Amino acid sequence: MLFSKLSIVSKFIKNLPKVELHMHIEGSLMPEMLLDLAEKNKVELPYQSLDDVLNAYQFKDLGAFVDLYIQGTEVIQSAEDFYTLTVAYLKKCQSQNIMHAEVFCDIRTYTDRGLPAEMVLDGIEAGFKTCHQDFGITGGMIPTFIRHLGAEKAAEDWQFYRQHTERFLAVGLAAVEVGYPASLFAEVFKEVKATGLPVVAHAGEEGSPEYIWSAINDIQVDRIDHGVRCLEDPKLIQYLQQSQIPLTVCPCSNVSLHVFEHMSQHVISQMLDLGLNVTINSDDPAHFGAYLEENMQQVQVHCGVSNDQLIRVTHNAIDASFSNVDRKKEMHILVDEFELNFE
Ligand code: ADE
Ligand code: ZN
């Protein structure tokens, strides 16, 4: 763990009604559930105990993380497993006052192992349905293409995704960034856009500002995942200030994957001061040991992000979400009421 864990999350952060826009569903697979599912599905893991798992969660970089993350997904083998995973994550959301969550998933990781693509969508969707009924949480799925597998595989995945567009909030691009700019996926994202679905892409996480430009110019992203390296390019800063493209920043992920060596070096404060459209998210809370609350707490303690800025970040996230106008209005009101009544 590269950011010091502080045990007490402030009352303000705890009670603030929140929105999460950047979370990979398998990134919420907690070590206990990983071991339980491995036993249930008779999968051999290189870990004997919880400590072994936690010790393995030290990552040199994004590539090393993605390898371990994909290995962990071997324990998920049915719609029921996806349901269990989704409900556990959304229960955590409920406990952290998260009103709305948009989660990434992919199918190729499973179809390549001979499992049916439908199990991913059916399980996650059923989990959202249960938790909407039980807790009123809204949200949904954003399927991604795995960029280091290349454009041909993405085009194959799209043949499946395109039959289910009404089940998705958007389509995304994730996994190893460097060497795989968005431009490689221009054709497939043109087809995505033609269906009316929004497009999001990880960009400027490990990759230089050029990767962000490519996401903007080559696939016309509606939202940028991470984007923290934008500060290296003044023209890009200016563009992001003017366009107000939302950036789903994941502070603890960035520190765990050595984009910044310590939370105090994270640039979120500068991004906010520049008026960029920043949101705060957890990315892979199980691997990085931090859900949304803990991410907010970390940037407050180490980067000086104020309560007022957290309110702004939350309004940004509501507007940047793919929920409908009425739900957005409802969520803005909840945040306004919280701000008015907080003592
Ligand atoms: N998949 C899961 N977490 C990711 C991250 N931080 N960057 C790219 N792809 C991911
Ligand atoms: Zn991510």
Short mmCIF file of C-alpha atoms and ligand atoms in Angstrom, two decimals:
data_model
loop_
_atom_site.label_atom_id
_atom_site.label_comp_id
_atom_site.label_asym_id
_atom_site.label_seq_id
_atom_site.Cartn_x
_atom_site.Cartn_y
_atom_site.Cartn_z
CA MET A 1 0.00 0.00 0.00
CA LEU A 2 1.60 3.21 -1.14
CA PHE A 3 -0.77 5.65 0.45
CA SER A 4 -0.96 5.71 4.21
CA LYS A 5 -4.34 4.44 5.34
CA LEU A 6 -6.12 6.65 7.78
CA SER A 7 -8.84 4.81 9.58
CA ILE A 8 -11.34 7.61 10.07
CA VAL A 9 -13.22 8.93 7.08
CA SER A 10 -14.67 12.35 7.91
CA LYS A 11 -18.36 12.64 8.72
CA PHE A 12 -18.70 15.02 5.79
CA ILE A 13 -17.32 12.48 3.30
CA LYS A 14 -19.30 9.63 4.86
CA ASN A 15 -22.63 11.43 4.63
CA LEU A 16 -22.11 13.18 1.30
CA PRO A 17 -24.39 11.52 -1.29
CA LYS A 18 -21.94 10.30 -3.92
CA VAL A 19 -21.67 9.03 -7.51
CA GLU A 20 -19.13 6.55 -8.92
CA LEU A 21 -18.38 6.61 -12.65
CA HIS A 22 -15.19 4.56 -12.94
CA MET A 23 -15.13 1.11 -11.38
CA HIS A 24 -14.32 -2.23 -13.01
CA ILE A 25 -16.65 -4.86 -11.59
CA GLU A 26 -13.87 -7.44 -11.19
CA GLY A 27 -11.90 -4.73 -9.43
CA SER A 28 -14.40 -5.10 -6.59
CA LEU A 29 -13.56 -8.79 -6.10
CA MET A 30 -12.37 -8.69 -2.50
CA PRO A 31 -9.73 -11.25 -1.45
CA GLU A 32 -12.27 -13.16 0.72
CA MET A 33 -14.66 -13.54 -2.22
CA LEU A 34 -11.78 -14.46 -4.53
CA LEU A 35 -10.89 -17.38 -2.23
CA ASP A 36 -14.56 -18.39 -1.75
CA LEU A 37 -15.28 -18.44 -5.49
CA ALA A 38 -12.04 -20.33 -6.16
CA GLU A 39 -13.18 -23.03 -3.75
CA LYS A 40 -16.72 -23.12 -5.14
CA ASN A 41 -15.55 -23.33 -8.77
CA LYS A 42 -12.52 -25.53 -8.03
CA VAL A 43 -9.98 -23.07 -9.39
CA GLU A 44 -6.39 -23.40 -8.22
CA LEU A 45 -4.91 -20.08 -7.20
CA PRO A 46 -1.30 -19.30 -6.37
CA TYR A 47 -2.51 -18.13 -2.93
CA GLN A 48 -3.18 -20.15 0.21
CA SER A 49 -4.42 -17.39 2.46
CA LEU A 50 -5.78 -13.86 2.61
CA ASP A 51 -2.30 -12.62 3.46
CA ASP A 52 -0.91 -14.25 0.31
CA VAL A 53 -3.51 -12.41 -1.77
CA LEU A 54 -2.82 -9.09 -0.07
CA ASN A 55 0.92 -9.56 -0.51
CA ALA A 56 0.39 -10.14 -4.23
CA TYR A 57 -1.46 -6.82 -4.54
CA GLN A 58 1.71 -4.78 -4.98
CA PHE A 59 1.98 -3.59 -8.56
CA LYS A 60 4.99 -2.44 -10.51
CA ASP A 61 2.85 -0.77 -13.17
CA LEU A 62 -0.42 -0.97 -15.09
CA GLY A 63 0.71 -3.98 -17.15
CA ALA A 64 1.60 -6.03 -14.06
CA PHE A 65 -1.70 -5.06 -12.50
CA VAL A 66 -3.75 -6.03 -15.57
CA ASP A 67 -2.07 -9.49 -15.64
CA LEU A 68 -2.96 -10.17 -12.03
CA TYR A 69 -6.42 -8.71 -12.41
CA ILE A 70 -7.21 -10.97 -15.37
CA GLN A 71 -5.82 -14.00 -13.53
CA GLY A 72 -8.20 -13.28 -10.63
CA THR A 73 -11.20 -13.32 -12.97
CA GLU A 74 -10.75 -17.08 -13.46
CA VAL A 75 -12.78 -17.67 -10.32
CA ILE A 76 -15.87 -16.01 -11.85
CA GLN A 77 -17.65 -18.61 -13.93
CA SER A 78 -21.39 -17.99 -14.02
CA ALA A 79 -24.13 -15.36 -14.00
CA GLU A 80 -24.68 -16.26 -10.36
CA ASP A 81 -21.05 -15.36 -9.57
CA PHE A 82 -21.45 -12.01 -11.34
CA TYR A 83 -24.66 -11.43 -9.43
CA THR A 84 -22.90 -12.11 -6.10
CA LEU A 85 -20.05 -9.78 -7.04
CA THR A 86 -22.35 -6.97 -8.19
CA VAL A 87 -24.61 -7.17 -5.14
CA ALA A 88 -21.58 -7.10 -2.83
CA TYR A 89 -20.24 -3.99 -4.56
CA LEU A 90 -23.62 -2.23 -4.55
CA LYS A 91 -24.14 -3.06 -0.87
CA LYS A 92 -20.81 -1.38 -0.24
CA CYS A 93 -22.10 1.57 -2.28
CA GLN A 94 -25.16 1.69 -0.05
CA SER A 95 -22.94 1.75 3.03
CA GLN A 96 -20.92 4.62 1.53
CA ASN A 97 -23.95 6.71 0.48
CA ILE A 98 -23.31 6.15 -3.23
CA MET A 99 -26.54 6.97 -5.08
CA HIS A 100 -25.49 5.95 -8.58
CA ALA A 101 -22.74 3.68 -9.95
CA GLU A 102 -21.60 2.97 -13.50
CA VAL A 103 -19.46 -0.16 -13.78
CA PHE A 104 -17.12 -1.46 -16.45
CA CYS A 105 -17.20 -5.05 -17.60
CA ASP A 106 -15.85 -6.98 -20.55
CA ILE A 107 -16.84 -10.26 -22.14
CA ARG A 108 -13.67 -11.35 -23.93
CA THR A 109 -11.96 -12.41 -20.70
CA TYR A 110 -14.76 -15.01 -20.34
CA THR A 111 -15.58 -15.92 -23.94
CA ASP A 112 -11.87 -16.71 -24.50
CA ARG A 113 -12.26 -19.35 -21.77
CA GLY A 114 -15.31 -20.87 -23.45
CA LEU A 115 -17.83 -19.24 -21.11
CA PRO A 116 -20.99 -17.59 -22.48
CA ALA A 117 -20.93 -13.81 -22.98
CA GLU A 118 -24.50 -13.56 -21.67
CA MET A 119 -23.50 -14.64 -18.17
CA VAL A 120 -21.62 -11.37 -17.66
CA LEU A 121 -24.51 -9.13 -18.64
CA ASP A 122 -27.23 -11.25 -17.02
CA GLY A 123 -25.42 -11.44 -13.67
CA ILE A 124 -24.51 -7.76 -13.43
CA GLU A 125 -27.94 -6.64 -14.60
CA ALA A 126 -29.69 -8.84 -12.04
CA GLY A 127 -27.44 -7.42 -9.31
CA PHE A 128 -28.38 -3.85 -10.27
CA LYS A 129 -32.06 -4.79 -10.34
CA THR A 130 -31.96 -6.24 -6.82
CA CYS A 131 -30.07 -3.27 -5.40
CA HIS A 132 -32.27 -0.74 -7.15
CA GLN A 133 -35.27 -2.40 -5.53
CA ASP A 134 -33.61 -2.74 -2.13
CA PHE A 135 -31.63 0.51 -1.86
CA GLY A 136 -32.76 2.77 -4.71
CA ILE A 137 -29.27 2.76 -6.21
CA THR A 138 -29.24 3.51 -9.94
CA GLY A 139 -26.60 2.87 -12.57
CA GLY A 140 -25.59 0.21 -15.02
CA MET A 141 -22.94 -1.33 -17.23
CA ILE A 142 -20.30 0.02 -19.58
CA PRO A 143 -18.71 -2.85 -21.52
CA THR A 144 -15.13 -2.23 -22.60
CA PHE A 145 -12.78 -3.40 -25.32
CA ILE A 146 -9.46 -4.75 -24.05
CA ARG A 147 -7.07 -2.47 -25.91
CA HIS A 148 -3.89 -4.59 -25.77
CA LEU A 149 -5.74 -7.39 -27.60
CA GLY A 150 -6.08 -5.08 -30.60
CA ALA A 151 -8.76 -3.74 -32.92
CA GLU A 152 -9.75 -7.05 -34.52
CA LYS A 153 -10.82 -8.55 -31.21
CA ALA A 154 -12.62 -5.31 -30.36
CA ALA A 155 -14.55 -5.59 -33.63
CA GLU A 156 -15.52 -9.16 -32.70
CA ASP A 157 -16.66 -8.06 -29.25
CA TRP A 158 -18.68 -5.29 -30.85
CA GLN A 159 -20.64 -7.90 -32.83
CA PHE A 160 -21.95 -9.12 -29.47
CA TYR A 161 -22.29 -5.74 -27.77
CA ARG A 162 -24.23 -4.28 -30.71
CA GLN A 163 -27.04 -6.77 -30.11
CA HIS A 164 -27.45 -5.50 -26.55
CA THR A 165 -27.05 -1.72 -26.85
CA GLU A 166 -30.20 -1.03 -24.81
CA ARG A 167 -28.58 -2.75 -21.83
CA PHE A 168 -25.55 -0.43 -21.79
CA LEU A 169 -24.87 3.13 -20.68
CA ALA A 170 -21.87 3.57 -23.01
CA VAL A 171 -18.97 1.57 -24.47
CA GLY A 172 -15.41 1.95 -23.14
CA LEU A 173 -11.75 1.20 -23.79
CA ALA A 174 -9.52 -0.19 -21.01
CA ALA A 175 -6.45 -2.29 -20.06
CA VAL A 176 -2.83 -1.68 -21.17
CA GLU A 177 -2.61 1.83 -22.61
CA VAL A 178 0.93 2.47 -23.86
CA GLY A 179 1.33 1.13 -27.42
CA TYR A 180 -2.45 1.01 -27.94
CA PRO A 181 -3.75 4.52 -28.68
CA ALA A 182 -7.44 5.08 -29.26
CA SER A 183 -6.72 5.73 -32.95
CA LEU A 184 -6.32 1.95 -33.44
CA PHE A 185 -9.99 1.58 -32.52
CA ALA A 186 -11.37 4.44 -34.63
CA GLU A 187 -13.40 2.20 -36.91
CA VAL A 188 -15.16 0.21 -34.21
CA PHE A 189 -15.95 3.31 -32.16
CA LYS A 190 -17.43 4.95 -35.26
CA GLU A 191 -19.93 2.10 -35.26
CA VAL A 192 -20.54 2.50 -31.53
CA LYS A 193 -21.25 6.22 -32.00
CA ALA A 194 -23.60 5.48 -34.89
CA THR A 195 -25.86 3.57 -32.48
CA GLY A 196 -26.15 6.66 -30.28
CA LEU A 197 -24.24 5.11 -27.37
CA PRO A 198 -21.74 7.41 -25.66
CA VAL A 199 -18.03 6.52 -25.77
CA VAL A 200 -15.57 6.59 -22.87
CA ALA A 201 -11.89 5.63 -22.85
CA HIS A 202 -9.02 5.25 -20.43
CA ALA A 203 -6.46 7.80 -21.57
CA GLY A 204 -3.59 9.69 -19.99
CA GLU A 205 -3.30 7.20 -17.14
CA GLU A 206 0.16 5.84 -18.03
CA GLY A 207 0.11 7.24 -21.53
CA SER A 208 1.31 10.73 -22.50
CA PRO A 209 -1.07 13.59 -23.42
CA GLU A 210 -0.99 12.26 -27.01
CA TYR A 211 -3.18 9.38 -25.84
CA ILE A 212 -5.73 11.86 -24.55
CA TRP A 213 -5.68 13.78 -27.82
CA SER A 214 -6.23 10.50 -29.65
CA ALA A 215 -9.24 9.66 -27.46
CA ILE A 216 -10.66 13.13 -28.22
CA ASN A 217 -9.88 13.35 -31.93
CA ASP A 218 -9.97 9.74 -33.11
CA ILE A 219 -12.90 8.26 -31.19
CA GLN A 220 -14.71 11.40 -29.97
CA VAL A 221 -14.92 10.43 -26.32
CA ASP A 222 -17.75 11.75 -24.16
CA ARG A 223 -15.79 11.12 -20.97
CA ILE A 224 -12.09 10.46 -20.30
CA ASP A 225 -11.11 7.84 -17.72
CA HIS A 226 -8.14 9.09 -15.66
CA GLY A 227 -6.69 11.87 -17.86
CA VAL A 228 -4.27 12.89 -15.13
CA ARG A 229 -1.33 13.34 -17.51
CA CYS A 230 -3.16 16.17 -19.30
CA LEU A 231 -1.25 18.67 -17.15
CA GLU A 232 1.88 18.02 -19.23
CA ASP A 233 0.33 19.77 -22.26
CA PRO A 234 -0.84 23.41 -21.95
CA LYS A 235 -2.89 23.22 -25.18
CA LEU A 236 -4.67 20.15 -23.88
CA ILE A 237 -5.40 21.87 -20.57
CA GLN A 238 -6.94 24.75 -22.49
CA TYR A 239 -9.00 22.35 -24.60
CA LEU A 240 -10.26 20.48 -21.53
CA GLN A 241 -11.11 23.78 -19.81
CA GLN A 242 -13.15 24.92 -22.79
CA SER A 243 -14.82 21.62 -23.68
CA GLN A 244 -15.41 20.56 -20.06
CA ILE A 245 -15.06 16.89 -21.04
CA PRO A 246 -15.46 15.02 -17.75
CA LEU A 247 -12.40 13.27 -16.32
CA THR A 248 -12.94 10.25 -14.06
CA VAL A 249 -9.91 10.53 -11.80
CA CYS A 250 -8.97 7.57 -9.54
CA PRO A 251 -6.40 8.85 -7.01
CA CYS A 252 -5.60 5.65 -5.06
CA SER A 253 -5.32 3.67 -8.30
CA ASN A 254 -2.82 6.21 -9.62
CA VAL A 255 -0.65 5.90 -6.53
CA SER A 256 -0.91 2.08 -6.41
CA LEU A 257 0.16 1.87 -10.07
CA HIS A 258 2.99 4.41 -9.62
CA VAL A 259 1.59 7.12 -11.84
CA PHE A 260 2.42 9.22 -8.76
CA GLU A 261 4.73 7.87 -6.09
CA HIS A 262 2.84 9.40 -3.19
CA MET A 263 -0.65 10.82 -2.79
CA SER A 264 0.85 14.21 -1.91
CA GLN A 265 2.22 14.30 -5.50
CA HIS A 266 -1.16 13.66 -7.10
CA VAL A 267 -2.28 16.49 -9.38
CA ILE A 268 -6.00 16.50 -8.53
CA SER A 269 -5.74 19.79 -6.70
CA GLN A 270 -4.12 21.50 -9.69
CA MET A 271 -6.76 19.98 -11.97
CA LEU A 272 -9.51 21.42 -9.78
CA ASP A 273 -7.82 24.82 -9.56
CA LEU A 274 -7.62 24.90 -13.37
CA GLY A 275 -11.38 24.42 -13.57
CA LEU A 276 -11.24 20.99 -15.21
CA ASN A 277 -14.34 18.81 -14.99
CA VAL A 278 -12.96 16.40 -12.37
CA THR A 279 -14.77 13.50 -10.72
CA ILE A 280 -13.35 11.11 -8.07
CA ASN A 281 -13.63 7.32 -8.38
CA SER A 282 -12.15 4.06 -7.09
CA ASP A 283 -11.22 2.10 -10.30
CA ASP A 284 -10.46 -1.26 -8.60
CA PRO A 285 -11.28 -0.89 -4.90
CA ALA A 286 -10.40 -4.48 -3.95
CA HIS A 287 -6.92 -4.30 -5.46
CA PHE A 288 -6.09 -0.80 -4.32
CA GLY A 289 -7.67 -1.08 -0.87
CA ALA A 290 -9.85 1.98 -1.28
CA TYR A 291 -13.50 2.51 -2.20
CA LEU A 292 -14.88 5.91 -3.12
CA GLU A 293 -14.96 7.27 0.45
CA GLU A 294 -11.33 6.37 1.03
CA ASN A 295 -10.32 8.00 -2.27
CA MET A 296 -12.03 11.21 -1.19
CA GLN A 297 -10.42 11.02 2.22
CA GLN A 298 -6.95 10.51 0.74
CA VAL A 299 -7.14 13.56 -1.53
CA GLN A 300 -8.52 15.64 1.30
CA VAL A 301 -5.70 14.70 3.67
CA HIS A 302 -2.77 14.62 1.23
CA CYS A 303 -3.77 17.06 -1.53
CA GLY A 304 -5.79 19.59 0.44
CA VAL A 305 -9.03 19.04 -1.49
CA SER A 306 -11.70 20.91 0.48
CA ASN A 307 -15.26 19.93 1.37
CA ASP A 308 -16.53 22.54 -1.10
CA GLN A 309 -14.42 20.95 -3.82
CA LEU A 310 -15.84 17.51 -2.96
CA ILE A 311 -19.32 18.96 -3.40
CA ARG A 312 -18.29 20.36 -6.76
CA VAL A 313 -16.75 17.02 -7.78
CA THR A 314 -20.03 15.32 -6.87
CA HIS A 315 -22.16 17.73 -8.92
CA ASN A 316 -19.67 17.18 -11.77
CA ALA A 317 -20.15 13.42 -11.46
CA ILE A 318 -23.95 13.72 -11.50
CA ASP A 319 -23.82 15.81 -14.69
CA ALA A 320 -21.22 13.50 -16.25
CA SER A 321 -23.25 10.38 -15.47
CA PHE A 322 -25.34 8.66 -18.09
CA SER A 323 -28.50 8.82 -16.00
CA ASN A 324 -31.64 10.56 -17.21
CA VAL A 325 -32.55 14.20 -16.59
CA ASP A 326 -35.00 13.45 -13.77
CA ARG A 327 -32.53 11.27 -11.87
CA LYS A 328 -29.82 13.91 -12.27
CA LYS A 329 -32.14 16.55 -10.86
CA GLU A 330 -33.02 14.27 -7.94
CA MET A 331 -29.33 13.64 -7.16
CA HIS A 332 -28.40 17.34 -7.39
CA ILE A 333 -31.18 18.10 -4.89
CA LEU A 334 -29.90 15.41 -2.49
CA VAL A 335 -26.41 16.95 -2.58
CA ASP A 336 -27.82 20.49 -2.13
CA GLU A 337 -29.88 19.34 0.86
CA PHE A 338 -26.86 17.62 2.37
CA GLU A 339 -24.76 20.78 1.96
CA LEU A 340 -27.47 22.96 3.49
CA ASN A 341 -28.02 20.73 6.53
CA PHE A 342 -24.48 19.59 7.27
CA GLU A 343 -23.20 20.72 10.65
N1 ADE B 1 -8.77 -2.31 -15.95
C1 ADE B 1 -8.96 -2.36 -14.64
N2 ADE B 1 -8.34 -1.33 -14.04
C2 ADE B 1 -7.74 -0.61 -15.03
C3 ADE B 1 -6.96 0.56 -15.06
N3 ADE B 1 -6.63 1.23 -13.96
N4 ADE B 1 -6.50 0.99 -16.26
C4 ADE B 1 -6.81 0.33 -17.37
N5 ADE B 1 -7.56 -0.77 -17.39
C5 ADE B 1 -8.02 -1.24 -16.24
ZN ZN B 2 -10.08 1.92 -14.92
#
